[in-house]
PDB file of C-alpha atoms in Angstrom:
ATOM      1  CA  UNK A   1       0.000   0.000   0.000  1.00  0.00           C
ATOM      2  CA  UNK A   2       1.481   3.269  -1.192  1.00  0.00           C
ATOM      3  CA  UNK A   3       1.476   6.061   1.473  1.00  0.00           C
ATOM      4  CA  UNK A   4       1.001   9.456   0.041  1.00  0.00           C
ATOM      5  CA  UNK A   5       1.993  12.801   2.021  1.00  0.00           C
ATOM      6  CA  UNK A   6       0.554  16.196   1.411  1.00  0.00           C
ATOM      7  CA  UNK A   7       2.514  19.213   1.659  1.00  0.00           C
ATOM      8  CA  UNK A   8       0.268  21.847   3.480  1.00  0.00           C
ATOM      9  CA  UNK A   9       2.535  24.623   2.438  1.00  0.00           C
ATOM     10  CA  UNK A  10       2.195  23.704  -0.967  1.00  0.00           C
ATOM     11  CA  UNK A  11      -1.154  23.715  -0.661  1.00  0.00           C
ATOM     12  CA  UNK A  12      -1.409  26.835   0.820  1.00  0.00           C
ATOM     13  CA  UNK A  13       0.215  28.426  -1.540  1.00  0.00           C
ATOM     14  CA  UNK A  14      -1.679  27.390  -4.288  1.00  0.00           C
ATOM     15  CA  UNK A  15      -4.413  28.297  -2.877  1.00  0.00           C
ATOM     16  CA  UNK A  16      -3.491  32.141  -1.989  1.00  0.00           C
ATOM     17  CA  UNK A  17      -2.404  31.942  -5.615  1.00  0.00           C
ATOM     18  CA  UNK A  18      -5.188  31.424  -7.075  1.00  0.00           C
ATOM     19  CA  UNK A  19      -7.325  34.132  -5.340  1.00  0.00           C
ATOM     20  CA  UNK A  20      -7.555  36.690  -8.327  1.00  0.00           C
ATOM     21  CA  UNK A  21      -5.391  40.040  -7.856  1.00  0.00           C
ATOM     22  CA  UNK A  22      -7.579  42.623  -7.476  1.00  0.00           C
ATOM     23  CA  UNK A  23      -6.610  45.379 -10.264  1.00  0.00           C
ATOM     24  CA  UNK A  24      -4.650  48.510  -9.592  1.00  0.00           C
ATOM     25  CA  UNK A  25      -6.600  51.747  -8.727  1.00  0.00           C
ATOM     26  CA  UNK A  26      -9.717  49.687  -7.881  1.00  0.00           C
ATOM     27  CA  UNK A  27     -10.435  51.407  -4.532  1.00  0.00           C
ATOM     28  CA  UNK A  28      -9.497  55.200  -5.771  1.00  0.00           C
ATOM     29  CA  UNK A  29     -11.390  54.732  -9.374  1.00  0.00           C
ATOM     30  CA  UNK A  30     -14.828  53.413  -6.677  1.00  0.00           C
ATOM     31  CA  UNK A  31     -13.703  56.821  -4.773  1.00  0.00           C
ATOM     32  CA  UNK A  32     -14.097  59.242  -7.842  1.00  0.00           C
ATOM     33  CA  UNK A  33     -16.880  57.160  -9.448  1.00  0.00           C
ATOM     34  CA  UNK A  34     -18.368  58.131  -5.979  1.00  0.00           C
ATOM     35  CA  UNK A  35     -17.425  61.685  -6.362  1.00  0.00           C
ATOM     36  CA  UNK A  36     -18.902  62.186  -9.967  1.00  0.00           C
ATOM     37  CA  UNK A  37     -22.287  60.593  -8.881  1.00  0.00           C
ATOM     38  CA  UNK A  38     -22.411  63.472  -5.753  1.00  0.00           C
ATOM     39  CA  UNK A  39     -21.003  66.349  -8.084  1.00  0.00           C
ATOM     40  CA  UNK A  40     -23.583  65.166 -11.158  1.00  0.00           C
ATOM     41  CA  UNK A  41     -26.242  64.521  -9.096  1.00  0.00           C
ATOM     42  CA  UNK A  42     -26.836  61.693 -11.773  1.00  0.00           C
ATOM     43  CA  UNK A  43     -27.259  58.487  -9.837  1.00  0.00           C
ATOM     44  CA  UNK A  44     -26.483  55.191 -11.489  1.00  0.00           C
ATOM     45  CA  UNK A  45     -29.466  53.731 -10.665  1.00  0.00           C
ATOM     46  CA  UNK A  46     -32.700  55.290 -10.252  1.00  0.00           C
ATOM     47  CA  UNK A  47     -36.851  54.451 -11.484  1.00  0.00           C
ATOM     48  CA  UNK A  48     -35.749  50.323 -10.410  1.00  0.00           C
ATOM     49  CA  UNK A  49     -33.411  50.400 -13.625  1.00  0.00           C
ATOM     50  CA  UNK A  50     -29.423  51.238 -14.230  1.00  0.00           C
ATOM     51  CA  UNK A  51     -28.524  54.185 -15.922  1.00  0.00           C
ATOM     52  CA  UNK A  52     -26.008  52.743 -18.533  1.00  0.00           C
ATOM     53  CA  UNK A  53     -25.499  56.349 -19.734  1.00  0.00           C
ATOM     54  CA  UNK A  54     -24.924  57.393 -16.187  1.00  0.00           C
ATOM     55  CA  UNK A  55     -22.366  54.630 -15.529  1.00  0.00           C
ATOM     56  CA  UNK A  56     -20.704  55.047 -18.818  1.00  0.00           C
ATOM     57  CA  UNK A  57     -19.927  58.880 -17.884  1.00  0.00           C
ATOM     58  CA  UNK A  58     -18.719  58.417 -14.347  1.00  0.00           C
ATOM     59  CA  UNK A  59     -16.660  55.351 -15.512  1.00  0.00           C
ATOM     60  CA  UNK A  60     -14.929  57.365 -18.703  1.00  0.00           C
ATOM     61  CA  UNK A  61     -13.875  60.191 -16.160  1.00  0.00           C
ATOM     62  CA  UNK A  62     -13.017  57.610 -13.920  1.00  0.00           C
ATOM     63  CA  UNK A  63     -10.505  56.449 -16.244  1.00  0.00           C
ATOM     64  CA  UNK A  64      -8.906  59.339 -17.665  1.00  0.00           C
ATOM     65  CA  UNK A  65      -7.694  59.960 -13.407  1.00  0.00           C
ATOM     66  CA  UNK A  66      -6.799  56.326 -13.673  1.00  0.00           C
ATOM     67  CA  UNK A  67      -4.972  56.462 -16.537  1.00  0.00           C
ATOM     68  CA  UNK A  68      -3.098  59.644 -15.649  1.00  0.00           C
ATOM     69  CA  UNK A  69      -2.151  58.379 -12.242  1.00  0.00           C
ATOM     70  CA  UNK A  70      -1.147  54.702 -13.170  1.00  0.00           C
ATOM     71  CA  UNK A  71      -0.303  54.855 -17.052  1.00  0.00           C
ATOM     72  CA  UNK A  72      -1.077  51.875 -18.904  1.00  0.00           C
ATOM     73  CA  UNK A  73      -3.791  52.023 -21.980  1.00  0.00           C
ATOM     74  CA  UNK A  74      -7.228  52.830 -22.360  1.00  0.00           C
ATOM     75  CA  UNK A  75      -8.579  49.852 -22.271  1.00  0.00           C
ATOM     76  CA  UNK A  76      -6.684  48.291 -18.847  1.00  0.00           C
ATOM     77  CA  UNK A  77      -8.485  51.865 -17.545  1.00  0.00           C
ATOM     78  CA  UNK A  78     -11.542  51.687 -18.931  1.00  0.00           C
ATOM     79  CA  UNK A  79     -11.814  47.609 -17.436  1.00  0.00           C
ATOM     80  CA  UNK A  80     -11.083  48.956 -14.294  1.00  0.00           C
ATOM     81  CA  UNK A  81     -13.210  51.957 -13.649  1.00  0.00           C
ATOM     82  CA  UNK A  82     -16.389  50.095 -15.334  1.00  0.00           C
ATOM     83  CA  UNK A  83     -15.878  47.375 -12.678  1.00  0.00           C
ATOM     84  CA  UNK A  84     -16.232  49.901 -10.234  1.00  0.00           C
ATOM     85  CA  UNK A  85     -19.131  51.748 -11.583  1.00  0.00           C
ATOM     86  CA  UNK A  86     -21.236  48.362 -11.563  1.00  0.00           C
ATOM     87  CA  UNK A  87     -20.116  47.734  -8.323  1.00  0.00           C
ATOM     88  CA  UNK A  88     -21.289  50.955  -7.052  1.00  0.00           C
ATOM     89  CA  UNK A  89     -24.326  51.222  -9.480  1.00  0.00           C
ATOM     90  CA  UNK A  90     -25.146  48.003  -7.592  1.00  0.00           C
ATOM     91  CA  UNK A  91     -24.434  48.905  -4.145  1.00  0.00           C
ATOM     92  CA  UNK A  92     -26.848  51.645  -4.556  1.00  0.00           C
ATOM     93  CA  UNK A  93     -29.139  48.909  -6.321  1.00  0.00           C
ATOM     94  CA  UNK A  94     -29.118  47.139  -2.999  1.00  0.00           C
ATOM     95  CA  UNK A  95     -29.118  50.350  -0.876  1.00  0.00           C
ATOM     96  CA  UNK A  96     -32.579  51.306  -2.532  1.00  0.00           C
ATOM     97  CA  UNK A  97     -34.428  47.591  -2.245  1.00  0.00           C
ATOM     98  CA  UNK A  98     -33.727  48.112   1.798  1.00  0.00           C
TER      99      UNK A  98
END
């Protein structure tokens, strides 16, 4: 009978290595996504539906700050700062409902 051992550090590293990385500028694009709702007063959701155009905005001058501050292309920026927007477009989804 074969006897098999299993590393736990191994393990554990796998493990922390597969969490995914959470993107550069996440938290500060959330922060002026935040700020351009307030200073708009355009919320990104409102009437029980999202306002794509609303998000769009706030997520496009989102990402010209992001792209200033960390470099990198359009696109990396753009990813970014529309991941926040949803998040916060459905944070206030959720902050609505209760």
């Amino acid at each position: 009978m074969s006897h098999r051992t299993v590393s736990w550090n191994a393990l554990s590293r796998s493990l922390h290595d597969s969490r995914p990385a959470i993107p550069a500028g996440l938290l500060s694009a959330k922060a002026r996504i935040d700020m351009t709702v307030r200073t708009t007063r355009r919320p990104l959701f409102a009437a029980g539906q999202f306002d794509r155009g609303a998000i769009m905005s706030a997520a496009a001058s989102a990402a010209r700050a992001h792209q200033d501050r960390f470099g990198g292309t359009w696109g990396e920026a753009m990813s970014v700062c529309l991941t926040a927007a949803w998040r916060a477009a459905k944070m206030a989804r959720h902050l609505t409902a209760h």
